[in-house]
Amino acid sequence: MAVEHAGCFEMEEKMARKKIIAGNWKMNKTPSEAVALVEELKDLVKNDEVAVVYCVPAIDIVPVVEAVKGTNVEVGAENMYFEESGAYTGEISAAMLVDAGVKYVILGHSERRDYFKEDDCLLNKKVKKAFEAGLTPILCCGESLEQRELGVTMDWIRLQIKSDLSGITADQVKAMVIAYEPIWAIGTGKTATADQAQEVCKGIRDCIAEMYDAATADAVRIQYGGSMNAGNAAELLSKPDIDGGLIGGASLKPDFGKIVNA
Ligand code: 13P
């Protein structure tokens, strides 16, 4: 009986968290191709019960913000810099994103950590700046295959979360999104099983509960990302601690609509 009750409670909490399905377009789509994709997906992604976000290359932001006007889609950036303004050639500030109509920003994607050497100290500054500017961070974390095989997945992810959220308040955490993306599952076609993904997403929620409190852990939305597609989305999204998906490859295709409606 007690177990049944706990299960009900879990489901209620989950329902209180609005699901968020975000596409991470990565370095794909020129501005004109981006507008065409928004048009192609427009009717397929209609669903008011889910937050739908397109995180697009910087140069696509302005035309995509324009193209999604009047739809249920919001726009995110794939990265930003933490400084206010100044001599940072090639970088884009949080204020620029906000002014352009951006609502979300992906921070700490493994591709940025790996190829562009972004570390947790830098990411902590970016998370702080995003909140200061009024953007919702989608903070990514995840282990490599080697770390999974060594059995240090949760130790590694807890370190990432604790470092990246240092100095971030409970109210801020309640409003943000954390994306669990096992590096070995990104772009490989190798998805974590729904149970593997659930185990880590629950571990992240437990970590938030320890750092803050139960209410904060219950409110934060945790996505899974890594080869999510129209075929596996429903099972992943049915898990109690998985509140959405961060989708790469499949976000560039009509399949994205199937994931939104999974
Ligand atoms: P794929 O869906 O292509 O595996 O990419 C996942 C990802 O990195 C989303 O941020």
mmCIF file of C-alpha atoms and ligand atoms in Angstrom:
data_model
loop_
_atom_site.group_PDB
_atom_site.id
_atom_site.type_symbol
_atom_site.label_atom_id
_atom_site.label_comp_id
_atom_site.label_asym_id
_atom_site.label_seq_id
_atom_site.Cartn_x
_atom_site.Cartn_y
_atom_site.Cartn_z
ATOM 1 C CA MET A 1 0.000 0.000 0.000
ATOM 2 C CA ALA A 2 2.741 2.391 1.021
ATOM 3 C CA VAL A 3 4.626 1.512 -2.152
ATOM 4 C CA GLU A 4 1.537 2.104 -4.270
ATOM 5 C CA HIS A 5 1.066 5.465 -2.612
ATOM 6 C CA ALA A 6 4.704 6.415 -3.235
ATOM 7 C CA GLY A 7 4.210 5.502 -6.900
ATOM 8 C CA CYS A 8 1.162 7.774 -7.170
ATOM 9 C CA PHE A 9 3.043 10.594 -5.544
ATOM 10 C CA GLU A 10 5.910 10.192 -7.993
ATOM 11 C CA MET A 11 3.527 10.362 -10.942
ATOM 12 C CA GLU A 12 1.863 13.494 -9.562
ATOM 13 C CA GLU A 13 5.219 15.207 -9.222
ATOM 14 C CA LYS A 14 6.164 14.199 -12.716
ATOM 15 C CA MET A 15 2.925 15.566 -14.119
ATOM 16 C CA ALA A 16 3.619 18.864 -12.392
ATOM 17 C CA ARG A 17 6.804 19.158 -14.434
ATOM 18 C CA LYS A 18 5.945 20.212 -17.973
ATOM 19 C CA LYS A 19 7.838 18.056 -20.457
ATOM 20 C CA ILE A 20 10.398 19.817 -22.594
ATOM 21 C CA ILE A 21 11.467 18.515 -25.972
ATOM 22 C CA ALA A 22 14.371 20.494 -27.387
ATOM 23 C CA GLY A 23 16.165 20.105 -30.673
ATOM 24 C CA ASN A 24 19.880 20.793 -30.733
ATOM 25 C CA TRP A 25 20.568 21.545 -34.365
ATOM 26 C CA LYS A 26 24.350 21.703 -33.747
ATOM 27 C CA MET A 27 26.257 23.075 -36.798
ATOM 28 C CA ASN A 28 23.504 22.324 -39.293
ATOM 29 C CA LYS A 29 21.203 24.494 -41.441
ATOM 30 C CA THR A 30 22.014 27.782 -43.107
ATOM 31 C CA PRO A 31 19.580 30.621 -42.316
ATOM 32 C CA SER A 32 17.389 29.866 -45.336
ATOM 33 C CA GLU A 33 17.448 26.123 -44.644
ATOM 34 C CA ALA A 34 16.558 26.864 -41.014
ATOM 35 C CA VAL A 35 13.443 28.807 -41.987
ATOM 36 C CA ALA A 36 12.429 25.996 -44.350
ATOM 37 C CA LEU A 37 12.814 23.425 -41.530
ATOM 38 C CA VAL A 38 10.682 25.512 -39.153
ATOM 39 C CA GLU A 39 8.024 25.613 -41.851
ATOM 40 C CA GLU A 40 8.279 21.866 -42.500
ATOM 41 C CA LEU A 41 7.903 21.018 -38.798
ATOM 42 C CA LYS A 42 5.296 23.641 -37.918
ATOM 43 C CA ASP A 43 2.196 21.416 -37.891
ATOM 44 C CA LEU A 44 4.061 18.307 -36.719
ATOM 45 C CA VAL A 45 5.240 19.830 -33.423
ATOM 46 C CA LYS A 46 1.915 21.339 -32.353
ATOM 47 C CA ASN A 47 1.322 20.248 -28.760
ATOM 48 C CA ASP A 48 0.482 22.668 -25.964
ATOM 49 C CA GLU A 49 1.190 20.129 -23.226
ATOM 50 C CA VAL A 50 4.888 20.090 -24.062
ATOM 51 C CA ALA A 51 7.458 22.881 -24.226
ATOM 52 C CA VAL A 52 9.076 22.719 -27.661
ATOM 53 C CA VAL A 53 12.417 24.440 -28.200
ATOM 54 C CA TYR A 54 14.714 24.748 -31.204
ATOM 55 C CA CYS A 55 18.314 25.423 -30.176
ATOM 56 C CA VAL A 56 19.862 26.714 -33.356
ATOM 57 C CA PRO A 57 23.200 28.014 -34.650
ATOM 58 C CA ALA A 58 23.821 31.673 -33.751
ATOM 59 C CA ILE A 59 23.380 32.898 -37.301
ATOM 60 C CA ASP A 60 19.970 31.210 -37.536
ATOM 61 C CA ILE A 61 18.581 32.789 -34.357
ATOM 62 C CA VAL A 62 17.092 35.958 -35.858
ATOM 63 C CA PRO A 63 15.326 34.293 -38.806
ATOM 64 C CA VAL A 64 14.146 31.357 -36.660
ATOM 65 C CA VAL A 65 12.702 33.662 -33.965
ATOM 66 C CA GLU A 66 10.787 35.374 -36.747
ATOM 67 C CA ALA A 67 9.697 32.085 -38.328
ATOM 68 C CA VAL A 68 8.299 30.578 -35.087
ATOM 69 C CA LYS A 69 6.155 33.642 -34.286
ATOM 70 C CA GLY A 70 2.574 32.574 -33.628
ATOM 71 C CA THR A 71 3.564 28.917 -33.017
ATOM 72 C CA ASN A 72 4.169 26.939 -29.804
ATOM 73 C CA VAL A 73 7.924 26.806 -30.436
ATOM 74 C CA GLU A 74 10.507 28.777 -28.456
ATOM 75 C CA VAL A 75 14.071 29.400 -29.502
ATOM 76 C CA GLY A 76 17.309 28.538 -27.740
ATOM 77 C CA ALA A 77 20.985 29.168 -28.404
ATOM 78 C CA GLU A 78 23.632 26.452 -28.443
ATOM 79 C CA ASN A 79 26.175 28.464 -26.467
ATOM 80 C CA MET A 80 26.985 31.944 -25.131
ATOM 81 C CA TYR A 81 29.831 33.750 -23.378
ATOM 82 C CA PHE A 82 29.685 34.900 -19.760
ATOM 83 C CA GLU A 83 31.119 38.402 -20.152
ATOM 84 C CA GLU A 84 28.749 41.363 -20.549
ATOM 85 C CA SER A 85 30.410 42.821 -23.654
ATOM 86 C CA GLY A 86 33.817 43.815 -24.969
ATOM 87 C CA ALA A 87 36.852 42.419 -26.741
ATOM 88 C CA TYR A 88 35.875 38.745 -27.091
ATOM 89 C CA THR A 89 36.111 38.186 -30.821
ATOM 90 C CA GLY A 90 33.635 35.671 -32.118
ATOM 91 C CA GLU A 91 31.606 35.371 -28.922
ATOM 92 C CA ILE A 92 27.931 36.135 -28.288
ATOM 93 C CA SER A 93 26.618 37.598 -25.028
ATOM 94 C CA ALA A 94 23.552 36.655 -23.017
ATOM 95 C CA ALA A 95 22.106 40.146 -23.557
ATOM 96 C CA MET A 96 22.418 39.732 -27.338
ATOM 97 C CA LEU A 97 20.497 36.457 -27.163
ATOM 98 C CA VAL A 98 17.746 37.939 -25.005
ATOM 99 C CA ASP A 99 17.402 40.955 -27.273
ATOM 100 C CA ALA A 100 17.037 38.633 -30.271
ATOM 101 C CA GLY A 101 14.155 36.781 -28.589
ATOM 102 C CA VAL A 102 16.012 33.715 -27.289
ATOM 103 C CA LYS A 103 14.598 32.002 -24.171
ATOM 104 C CA TYR A 104 16.931 29.042 -23.575
ATOM 105 C CA VAL A 105 20.647 28.384 -23.870
ATOM 106 C CA ILE A 106 22.426 25.036 -23.983
ATOM 107 C CA LEU A 107 25.496 25.146 -21.740
ATOM 108 C CA GLY A 108 28.178 22.521 -21.273
ATOM 109 C CA HIS A 109 27.318 20.258 -24.173
ATOM 110 C CA SER A 110 29.928 17.492 -24.317
ATOM 111 C CA GLU A 111 30.981 18.685 -27.777
ATOM 112 C CA ARG A 112 31.871 22.076 -26.273
ATOM 113 C CA ARG A 113 33.549 20.501 -23.272
ATOM 114 C CA ASP A 114 35.540 18.206 -25.536
ATOM 115 C CA TYR A 115 36.364 20.147 -28.737
ATOM 116 C CA PHE A 116 36.433 23.640 -27.239
ATOM 117 C CA LYS A 117 37.864 22.722 -23.841
ATOM 118 C CA GLU A 118 35.077 24.262 -21.780
ATOM 119 C CA ASP A 119 35.552 23.327 -18.140
ATOM 120 C CA ASP A 120 33.221 23.420 -15.142
ATOM 121 C CA CYS A 121 34.710 26.685 -13.847
ATOM 122 C CA LEU A 122 33.844 28.436 -17.123
ATOM 123 C CA LEU A 123 30.443 26.753 -17.245
ATOM 124 C CA ASN A 124 29.597 27.939 -13.756
ATOM 125 C CA LYS A 125 30.198 31.524 -14.926
ATOM 126 C CA LYS A 126 28.018 30.921 -17.979
ATOM 127 C CA VAL A 127 25.171 29.447 -15.906
ATOM 128 C CA LYS A 128 25.268 32.470 -13.572
ATOM 129 C CA LYS A 129 25.264 34.898 -16.486
ATOM 130 C CA ALA A 130 22.403 33.121 -18.238
ATOM 131 C CA PHE A 131 20.207 33.482 -15.146
ATOM 132 C CA GLU A 132 21.248 37.099 -14.640
ATOM 133 C CA ALA A 133 20.132 37.862 -18.199
ATOM 134 C CA GLY A 134 16.823 35.983 -17.893
ATOM 135 C CA LEU A 135 17.714 32.958 -20.028
ATOM 136 C CA THR A 136 16.843 29.399 -19.015
ATOM 137 C CA PRO A 137 19.968 27.244 -19.075
ATOM 138 C CA ILE A 138 19.838 23.709 -20.416
ATOM 139 C CA LEU A 139 22.902 22.402 -18.606
ATOM 140 C CA CYS A 140 24.386 19.242 -20.090
ATOM 141 C CA CYS A 141 26.263 16.548 -18.235
ATOM 142 C CA GLY A 142 27.278 13.017 -19.066
ATOM 143 C CA GLU A 143 29.915 10.340 -18.869
ATOM 144 C CA SER A 144 32.232 8.813 -21.458
ATOM 145 C CA LEU A 145 32.129 5.106 -22.276
ATOM 146 C CA GLU A 146 35.375 4.639 -20.349
ATOM 147 C CA GLN A 147 33.891 6.281 -17.249
ATOM 148 C CA ARG A 148 30.772 4.098 -17.502
ATOM 149 C CA GLU A 149 32.924 0.983 -17.772
ATOM 150 C CA LEU A 150 34.992 2.087 -14.783
ATOM 151 C CA GLY A 151 31.799 2.454 -12.742
ATOM 152 C CA VAL A 152 32.292 6.163 -12.029
ATOM 153 C CA THR A 153 29.309 7.523 -14.012
ATOM 154 C CA MET A 154 27.459 8.997 -11.054
ATOM 155 C CA ASP A 155 30.621 10.312 -9.349
ATOM 156 C CA TRP A 156 31.531 12.157 -12.539
ATOM 157 C CA ILE A 157 28.074 13.592 -13.123
ATOM 158 C CA ARG A 158 27.721 14.696 -9.499
ATOM 159 C CA LEU A 159 31.037 16.522 -9.833
ATOM 160 C CA GLN A 160 29.811 18.271 -12.990
ATOM 161 C CA ILE A 161 26.486 19.268 -11.423
ATOM 162 C CA LYS A 162 28.001 20.470 -8.157
ATOM 163 C CA SER A 163 30.687 22.527 -9.903
ATOM 164 C CA ASP A 164 28.446 23.997 -12.593
ATOM 165 C CA LEU A 165 25.736 24.982 -10.088
ATOM 166 C CA SER A 166 28.025 26.444 -7.464
ATOM 167 C CA GLY A 167 26.393 29.655 -6.162
ATOM 168 C CA ILE A 168 23.127 29.023 -8.039
ATOM 169 C CA THR A 169 20.023 29.426 -5.850
ATOM 170 C CA ALA A 170 17.264 26.868 -5.308
ATOM 171 C CA ASP A 171 14.744 29.076 -7.128
ATOM 172 C CA GLN A 172 17.055 29.264 -10.125
ATOM 173 C CA VAL A 173 17.542 25.499 -10.172
ATOM 174 C CA LYS A 174 13.769 25.001 -10.019
ATOM 175 C CA ALA A 175 13.451 26.984 -13.245
ATOM 176 C CA MET A 176 16.282 25.373 -15.201
ATOM 177 C CA VAL A 177 16.747 22.249 -17.272
ATOM 178 C CA ILE A 178 19.467 19.634 -16.855
ATOM 179 C CA ALA A 179 20.207 17.355 -19.788
ATOM 180 C CA TYR A 180 21.776 13.965 -19.158
ATOM 181 C CA GLU A 181 23.659 13.028 -22.299
ATOM 182 C CA PRO A 182 25.919 9.968 -22.113
ATOM 183 C CA ILE A 183 28.742 10.842 -24.501
ATOM 184 C CA TRP A 184 28.811 7.293 -25.897
ATOM 185 C CA ALA A 185 25.181 7.662 -27.008
ATOM 186 C CA ILE A 186 25.523 10.971 -28.871
ATOM 187 C CA GLY A 187 25.277 10.643 -32.630
ATOM 188 C CA THR A 188 26.216 6.962 -32.399
ATOM 189 C CA GLY A 189 22.795 5.410 -32.781
ATOM 190 C CA LYS A 190 23.541 3.724 -29.451
ATOM 191 C CA THR A 191 20.840 4.871 -27.022
ATOM 192 C CA ALA A 192 21.063 4.313 -23.303
ATOM 193 C CA THR A 193 18.330 1.873 -22.326
ATOM 194 C CA ALA A 194 15.354 3.532 -20.684
ATOM 195 C CA ASP A 195 16.439 1.971 -17.380
ATOM 196 C CA GLN A 196 20.023 3.226 -17.710
ATOM 197 C CA ALA A 197 18.770 6.733 -18.531
ATOM 198 C CA GLN A 198 16.246 6.669 -15.682
ATOM 199 C CA GLU A 199 18.911 5.528 -13.198
ATOM 200 C CA VAL A 200 21.186 8.471 -13.976
ATOM 201 C CA CYS A 201 18.351 11.031 -14.211
ATOM 202 C CA LYS A 202 17.197 9.885 -10.773
ATOM 203 C CA GLY A 203 20.791 10.144 -9.542
ATOM 204 C CA ILE A 204 20.882 13.751 -10.777
ATOM 205 C CA ARG A 205 17.610 14.507 -8.986
ATOM 206 C CA ASP A 206 18.973 12.938 -5.790
ATOM 207 C CA CYS A 207 22.096 15.094 -6.120
ATOM 208 C CA ILE A 208 19.920 18.227 -6.437
ATOM 209 C CA ALA A 209 17.922 17.137 -3.366
ATOM 210 C CA GLU A 210 21.172 16.829 -1.383
ATOM 211 C CA MET A 211 22.497 20.180 -2.605
ATOM 212 C CA TYR A 212 19.188 22.016 -2.121
ATOM 213 C CA ASP A 213 16.000 20.312 -0.921
ATOM 214 C CA ALA A 214 13.237 17.952 -2.045
ATOM 215 C CA ALA A 215 11.083 20.737 -3.506
ATOM 216 C CA THR A 216 13.934 21.890 -5.751
ATOM 217 C CA ALA A 217 14.668 18.337 -6.860
ATOM 218 C CA ASP A 218 10.982 17.797 -7.662
ATOM 219 C CA ALA A 219 10.788 20.966 -9.740
ATOM 220 C CA VAL A 220 13.940 20.759 -11.870
ATOM 221 C CA ARG A 221 13.358 19.289 -15.308
ATOM 222 C CA ILE A 222 15.789 16.598 -16.416
ATOM 223 C CA GLN A 223 16.073 15.609 -20.066
ATOM 224 C CA TYR A 224 17.713 12.631 -21.673
ATOM 225 C CA GLY A 225 19.765 13.116 -24.834
ATOM 226 C CA GLY A 226 21.693 10.685 -27.029
ATOM 227 C CA SER A 227 20.279 9.051 -30.166
ATOM 228 C CA MET A 228 16.707 9.717 -29.056
ATOM 229 C CA ASN A 229 14.367 9.089 -31.987
ATOM 230 C CA ALA A 230 10.764 8.454 -32.946
ATOM 231 C CA GLY A 231 11.167 4.777 -32.081
ATOM 232 C CA ASN A 232 12.616 4.991 -28.567
ATOM 233 C CA ALA A 233 11.234 8.321 -27.296
ATOM 234 C CA ALA A 234 7.993 7.025 -25.781
ATOM 235 C CA GLU A 235 9.732 4.478 -23.563
ATOM 236 C CA LEU A 236 12.412 6.928 -22.406
ATOM 237 C CA LEU A 237 9.824 9.631 -21.716
ATOM 238 C CA SER A 238 7.631 7.256 -19.702
ATOM 239 C CA LYS A 239 10.274 6.997 -16.973
ATOM 240 C CA PRO A 240 9.496 8.913 -13.772
ATOM 241 C CA ASP A 241 12.645 11.069 -13.731
ATOM 242 C CA ILE A 242 12.919 11.789 -17.469
ATOM 243 C CA ASP A 243 11.084 15.035 -18.201
ATOM 244 C CA GLY A 244 12.006 15.480 -21.825
ATOM 245 C CA GLY A 245 14.620 15.052 -24.489
ATOM 246 C CA LEU A 246 17.499 16.965 -26.034
ATOM 247 C CA ILE A 247 17.586 15.720 -29.573
ATOM 248 C CA GLY A 248 20.340 16.094 -32.141
ATOM 249 C CA GLY A 249 20.033 14.235 -35.443
ATOM 250 C CA ALA A 250 16.313 13.498 -35.213
ATOM 251 C CA SER A 251 15.493 17.174 -34.563
ATOM 252 C CA LEU A 252 16.328 17.967 -38.181
ATOM 253 C CA LYS A 253 13.670 15.642 -39.558
ATOM 254 C CA PRO A 254 9.877 15.215 -39.435
ATOM 255 C CA ASP A 255 10.664 12.556 -36.794
ATOM 256 C CA PHE A 256 10.994 15.435 -34.338
ATOM 257 C CA GLY A 257 7.215 15.869 -34.460
ATOM 258 C CA LYS A 258 6.776 12.217 -33.492
ATOM 259 C CA ILE A 259 9.063 12.708 -30.482
ATOM 260 C CA VAL A 260 7.127 15.818 -29.388
ATOM 261 C CA ASN A 261 3.928 13.789 -29.515
ATOM 262 C CA ALA A 262 5.373 10.599 -28.011
HETATM 263 P P1 13P B 1 21.914 12.836 -31.183
HETATM 264 O O1 13P B 1 20.445 12.873 -30.913
HETATM 265 O O2 13P B 1 22.266 13.125 -32.617
HETATM 266 O O3 13P B 1 22.554 11.590 -30.649
HETATM 267 O O4 13P B 1 22.561 14.062 -30.359
HETATM 268 C C1 13P B 1 22.237 14.204 -29.033
HETATM 269 C C2 13P B 1 22.761 15.512 -28.580
HETATM 270 O O5 13P B 1 23.949 15.719 -28.499
HETATM 271 C C3 13P B 1 21.785 16.562 -28.253
HETATM 272 O O6 13P B 1 22.393 17.624 -27.613
#
